[in-house]
Amino acid sequence: AQGLLRQGKWKEAWGPFCWYCWGRIWAEMEQYIPEWRGEPLEGKRLLVMQGGGFGDNLMFFRFLGEVKKLGAYVTYACPEQMVELLEGHSWVDRLIPTHEGPETGMLPEFDCRPKDYDFFIPIMGLPKVLGTTMENIPGLEPYIFPLRYGRLRLIGRKMRIGVVWKAGEVLDPRRWRSLNDKQATRLLLSLDTDMAEWVSLQLEAAPVPILTPDVKGWLKTAKVIADLDMVVTVDTGMAHLAAAMGKRTYVLLPSLSDWKFGTEEMNGDRCLFYPSMRIFRNGRGRIGLNHAVDLVIEATQELTRSWKGE
């Protein structure tokens, strides 16, 4: 699946991709609710189930707009931490919080009455049914709108740049998507502090002093991002949140990166899913993220020098 997606052969890839993501869930769910395979949805009740990590749910959320256009009553079983952020969105009629952890076998657990739904589908199965290719990706305009809740205003006239230097990587002890302390320090000391300032979007303390607002929760974080001029981040859910809001987003990627960022040969420094995102790849054969840090420092310094406060 990953190989086909990287090559742009998405129609061939979605089948194995869906089974990879949700195979063990599908087999059980189909005993109770029919899987949606493209049947008419006008007036039907569709249960969309979360998939992957926070970033995956934010990225694939764009596809709920497409099933809503087909006339479905959409219920989205999403991570409980994201309910506050997505509540009231026009693409969802009902949100059900899910919970997962070691006690659930790392599978999402939520209250579900099968008789309440005509069909179900995992959110990461929507591209397959909708026939998504590299040419018809939906949701290229901003689709997360935290401003309707009001902003957390950050005072000052400098360019404000949100920063995330570590990914969760709960299941990967190598932490290959995260910066180490030396790399993070080098990045955080690279700004001209007369022109710009870093704003932490992480809960843990930065290795050097920077502005640290309250970002406990996705909604609070989105409000802070709304007040920023741009975001610099490693590959984590914050990259998807910022880009889904239409914020200028710089992402540092290791040589082994996820399929959604494409390849340097096919996609260069752009991500097909987010027009406001720019990718800084560490490069094939290079270990860690040192080269990506060098590239993003150079680009950020160039941008801050030309920034006029617009």
PDB file of N, CA and C in Angstrom, residues 213-260:
ATOM      1  N   PRO A 213       2.577  29.630  25.622  1.00  0.00           N
ATOM      2  CA  PRO A 213       1.171  29.798  25.993  1.00  0.00           C
ATOM      3  C   PRO A 213       0.550  28.474  26.420  1.00  0.00           C
ATOM      4  N   ASP A 214      -0.667  28.531  26.893  1.00  0.00           N
ATOM      5  CA  ASP A 214      -1.396  27.326  27.299  1.00  0.00           C
ATOM      6  C   ASP A 214      -1.888  26.598  26.051  1.00  0.00           C
ATOM      7  N   VAL A 215      -1.377  25.400  25.797  1.00  0.00           N
ATOM      8  CA  VAL A 215      -1.813  24.609  24.647  1.00  0.00           C
ATOM      9  C   VAL A 215      -2.323  23.238  25.102  1.00  0.00           C
ATOM     10  N   LYS A 216      -2.945  23.212  26.256  1.00  0.00           N
ATOM     11  CA  LYS A 216      -3.502  21.957  26.760  1.00  0.00           C
ATOM     12  C   LYS A 216      -4.845  21.704  26.075  1.00  0.00           C
ATOM     13  N   GLY A 217      -4.828  20.859  25.072  1.00  0.00           N
ATOM     14  CA  GLY A 217      -6.039  20.553  24.321  1.00  0.00           C
ATOM     15  C   GLY A 217      -5.959  21.083  22.900  1.00  0.00           C
ATOM     16  N   TRP A 218      -6.614  20.386  21.975  1.00  0.00           N
ATOM     17  CA  TRP A 218      -6.548  20.748  20.565  1.00  0.00           C
ATOM     18  C   TRP A 218      -7.207  22.087  20.276  1.00  0.00           C
ATOM     19  N   LEU A 219      -8.275  22.408  20.976  1.00  0.00           N
ATOM     20  CA  LEU A 219      -8.942  23.684  20.715  1.00  0.00           C
ATOM     21  C   LEU A 219      -8.071  24.858  21.165  1.00  0.00           C
ATOM     22  N   LYS A 220      -7.494  24.775  22.347  1.00  0.00           N
ATOM     23  CA  LYS A 220      -6.608  25.842  22.809  1.00  0.00           C
ATOM     24  C   LYS A 220      -5.414  25.997  21.872  1.00  0.00           C
ATOM     25  N   THR A 221      -4.888  24.863  21.412  1.00  0.00           N
ATOM     26  CA  THR A 221      -3.758  24.919  20.491  1.00  0.00           C
ATOM     27  C   THR A 221      -4.152  25.598  19.190  1.00  0.00           C
ATOM     28  N   ALA A 222      -5.339  25.268  18.668  1.00  0.00           N
ATOM     29  CA  ALA A 222      -5.806  25.875  17.419  1.00  0.00           C
ATOM     30  C   ALA A 222      -5.984  27.382  17.580  1.00  0.00           C
ATOM     31  N   LYS A 223      -6.439  27.817  18.740  1.00  0.00           N
ATOM     32  CA  LYS A 223      -6.594  29.250  18.978  1.00  0.00           C
ATOM     33  C   LYS A 223      -5.242  29.961  18.955  1.00  0.00           C
ATOM     34  N   VAL A 224      -4.228  29.315  19.532  1.00  0.00           N
ATOM     35  CA  VAL A 224      -2.886  29.900  19.509  1.00  0.00           C
ATOM     36  C   VAL A 224      -2.367  29.955  18.074  1.00  0.00           C
ATOM     37  N   ILE A 225      -2.548  28.867  17.320  1.00  0.00           N
ATOM     38  CA  ILE A 225      -2.094  28.837  15.929  1.00  0.00           C
ATOM     39  C   ILE A 225      -2.757  29.938  15.117  1.00  0.00           C
ATOM     40  N   ALA A 226      -4.016  30.229  15.399  1.00  0.00           N
ATOM     41  CA  ALA A 226      -4.729  31.281  14.675  1.00  0.00           C
ATOM     42  C   ALA A 226      -4.059  32.640  14.838  1.00  0.00           C
ATOM     43  N   ASP A 227      -3.326  32.822  15.921  1.00  0.00           N
ATOM     44  CA  ASP A 227      -2.647  34.094  16.179  1.00  0.00           C
ATOM     45  C   ASP A 227      -1.217  34.127  15.661  1.00  0.00           C
ATOM     46  N   LEU A 228      -0.748  33.024  15.060  1.00  0.00           N
ATOM     47  CA  LEU A 228       0.634  32.957  14.595  1.00  0.00           C
ATOM     48  C   LEU A 228       0.750  33.359  13.133  1.00  0.00           C
ATOM     49  N   ASP A 229       1.964  33.699  12.740  1.00  0.00           N
ATOM     50  CA  ASP A 229       2.241  33.995  11.336  1.00  0.00           C
ATOM     51  C   ASP A 229       2.620  32.737  10.568  1.00  0.00           C
ATOM     52  N   MET A 230       3.169  31.757  11.254  1.00  0.00           N
ATOM     53  CA  MET A 230       3.505  30.490  10.608  1.00  0.00           C
ATOM     54  C   MET A 230       3.825  29.463  11.687  1.00  0.00           C
ATOM     55  N   VAL A 231       4.019  28.201  11.260  1.00  0.00           N
ATOM     56  CA  VAL A 231       4.360  27.113  12.174  1.00  0.00           C
ATOM     57  C   VAL A 231       5.512  26.310  11.571  1.00  0.00           C
ATOM     58  N   VAL A 232       6.492  25.985  12.396  1.00  0.00           N
ATOM     59  CA  VAL A 232       7.586  25.089  12.026  1.00  0.00           C
ATOM     60  C   VAL A 232       7.464  23.857  12.912  1.00  0.00           C
ATOM     61  N   THR A 233       7.388  22.672  12.306  1.00  0.00           N
ATOM     62  CA  THR A 233       7.095  21.480  13.082  1.00  0.00           C
ATOM     63  C   THR A 233       7.702  20.227  12.467  1.00  0.00           C
ATOM     64  N   VAL A 234       7.932  19.241  13.310  1.00  0.00           N
ATOM     65  CA  VAL A 234       8.260  17.909  12.815  1.00  0.00           C
ATOM     66  C   VAL A 234       6.956  17.240  12.386  1.00  0.00           C
ATOM     67  N   ASP A 235       7.064  16.014  11.869  1.00  0.00           N
ATOM     68  CA  ASP A 235       5.895  15.286  11.390  1.00  0.00           C
ATOM     69  C   ASP A 235       5.070  14.801  12.571  1.00  0.00           C
ATOM     70  N   THR A 236       4.031  15.532  12.879  1.00  0.00           N
ATOM     71  CA  THR A 236       3.139  15.192  13.980  1.00  0.00           C
ATOM     72  C   THR A 236       1.776  15.816  13.699  1.00  0.00           C
ATOM     73  N   GLY A 237       0.805  15.567  14.573  1.00  0.00           N
ATOM     74  CA  GLY A 237      -0.546  16.069  14.347  1.00  0.00           C
ATOM     75  C   GLY A 237      -0.617  17.571  14.211  1.00  0.00           C
ATOM     76  N   MET A 238       0.319  18.285  14.832  1.00  0.00           N
ATOM     77  CA  MET A 238       0.306  19.748  14.765  1.00  0.00           C
ATOM     78  C   MET A 238       0.515  20.243  13.342  1.00  0.00           C
ATOM     79  N   ALA A 239       1.295  19.516  12.554  1.00  0.00           N
ATOM     80  CA  ALA A 239       1.493  19.901  11.156  1.00  0.00           C
ATOM     81  C   ALA A 239       0.166  19.864  10.408  1.00  0.00           C
ATOM     82  N   HIS A 240      -0.640  18.855  10.669  1.00  0.00           N
ATOM     83  CA  HIS A 240      -1.931  18.721   9.985  1.00  0.00           C
ATOM     84  C   HIS A 240      -2.926  19.777  10.471  1.00  0.00           C
ATOM     85  N   LEU A 241      -2.920  20.059  11.763  1.00  0.00           N
ATOM     86  CA  LEU A 241      -3.831  21.072  12.285  1.00  0.00           C
ATOM     87  C   LEU A 241      -3.519  22.438  11.681  1.00  0.00           C
ATOM     88  N   ALA A 242      -2.251  22.840  11.710  1.00  0.00           N
ATOM     89  CA  ALA A 242      -1.873  24.151  11.187  1.00  0.00           C
ATOM     90  C   ALA A 242      -2.185  24.267   9.701  1.00  0.00           C
ATOM     91  N   ALA A 243      -1.851  23.236   8.932  1.00  0.00           N
ATOM     92  CA  ALA A 243      -2.089  23.291   7.486  1.00  0.00           C
ATOM     93  C   ALA A 243      -3.566  23.215   7.156  1.00  0.00           C
ATOM     94  N   ALA A 244      -4.348  22.461   7.935  1.00  0.00           N
ATOM     95  CA  ALA A 244      -5.798  22.393   7.707  1.00  0.00           C
ATOM     96  C   ALA A 244      -6.461  23.728   8.013  1.00  0.00           C
ATOM     97  N   MET A 245      -5.817  24.556   8.824  1.00  0.00           N
ATOM     98  CA  MET A 245      -6.299  25.909   9.090  1.00  0.00           C
ATOM     99  C   MET A 245      -5.820  26.895   8.028  1.00  0.00           C
ATOM    100  N   GLY A 246      -4.995  26.430   7.091  1.00  0.00           N
ATOM    101  CA  GLY A 246      -4.478  27.308   6.054  1.00  0.00           C
ATOM    102  C   GLY A 246      -3.267  28.113   6.471  1.00  0.00           C
ATOM    103  N   LYS A 247      -2.667  27.752   7.608  1.00  0.00           N
ATOM    104  CA  LYS A 247      -1.507  28.487   8.104  1.00  0.00           C
ATOM    105  C   LYS A 247      -0.250  28.055   7.341  1.00  0.00           C
ATOM    106  N   ARG A 248       0.639  29.006   7.049  1.00  0.00           N
ATOM    107  CA  ARG A 248       1.929  28.650   6.458  1.00  0.00           C
ATOM    108  C   ARG A 248       2.631  27.680   7.409  1.00  0.00           C
ATOM    109  N   THR A 249       2.993  26.494   6.896  1.00  0.00           N
ATOM    110  CA  THR A 249       3.514  25.428   7.749  1.00  0.00           C
ATOM    111  C   THR A 249       4.767  24.822   7.126  1.00  0.00           C
ATOM    112  N   TYR A 250       5.869  24.853   7.862  1.00  0.00           N
ATOM    113  CA  TYR A 250       7.115  24.216   7.451  1.00  0.00           C
ATOM    114  C   TYR A 250       7.245  22.904   8.223  1.00  0.00           C
ATOM    115  N   VAL A 251       7.475  21.796   7.498  1.00  0.00           N
ATOM    116  CA  VAL A 251       7.555  20.477   8.130  1.00  0.00           C
ATOM    117  C   VAL A 251       8.918  19.855   7.872  1.00  0.00           C
ATOM    118  N   LEU A 252       9.591  19.410   8.940  1.00  0.00           N
ATOM    119  CA  LEU A 252      10.878  18.726   8.831  1.00  0.00           C
ATOM    120  C   LEU A 252      10.631  17.227   8.748  1.00  0.00           C
ATOM    121  N   LEU A 253      11.178  16.580   7.713  1.00  0.00           N
ATOM    122  CA  LEU A 253      10.955  15.157   7.502  1.00  0.00           C
ATOM    123  C   LEU A 253      12.264  14.387   7.473  1.00  0.00           C
ATOM    124  N   PRO A 254      12.310  13.219   8.111  1.00  0.00           N
ATOM    125  CA  PRO A 254      13.471  12.341   7.982  1.00  0.00           C
ATOM    126  C   PRO A 254      13.473  11.684   6.609  1.00  0.00           C
ATOM    127  N   SER A 255      14.534  10.974   6.289  1.00  0.00           N
ATOM    128  CA  SER A 255      14.609  10.339   4.967  1.00  0.00           C
ATOM    129  C   SER A 255      13.516   9.299   4.788  1.00  0.00           C
ATOM    130  N   LEU A 256      13.152   8.612   5.872  1.00  0.00           N
ATOM    131  CA  LEU A 256      12.038   7.668   5.834  1.00  0.00           C
ATOM    132  C   LEU A 256      10.806   8.388   6.355  1.00  0.00           C
ATOM    133  N   SER A 257       9.935   8.843   5.464  1.00  0.00           N
ATOM    134  CA  SER A 257       8.755   9.596   5.872  1.00  0.00           C
ATOM    135  C   SER A 257       7.494   8.920   5.346  1.00  0.00           C
ATOM    136  N   ASP A 258       6.362   9.354   5.866  1.00  0.00           N
ATOM    137  CA  ASP A 258       5.095   8.723   5.525  1.00  0.00           C
ATOM    138  C   ASP A 258       4.698   9.027   4.081  1.00  0.00           C
ATOM    139  N   TRP A 259       3.873   8.168   3.503  1.00  0.00           N
ATOM    140  CA  TRP A 259       3.472   8.276   2.102  1.00  0.00           C
ATOM    141  C   TRP A 259       2.772   9.588   1.788  1.00  0.00           C
ATOM    142  N   LYS A 260       2.056  10.154   2.761  1.00  0.00           N
ATOM    143  CA  LYS A 260       1.238  11.341   2.499  1.00  0.00           C
ATOM    144  C   LYS A 260       2.076  12.553   2.091  1.00  0.00           C
TER     145      LYS A 260
END
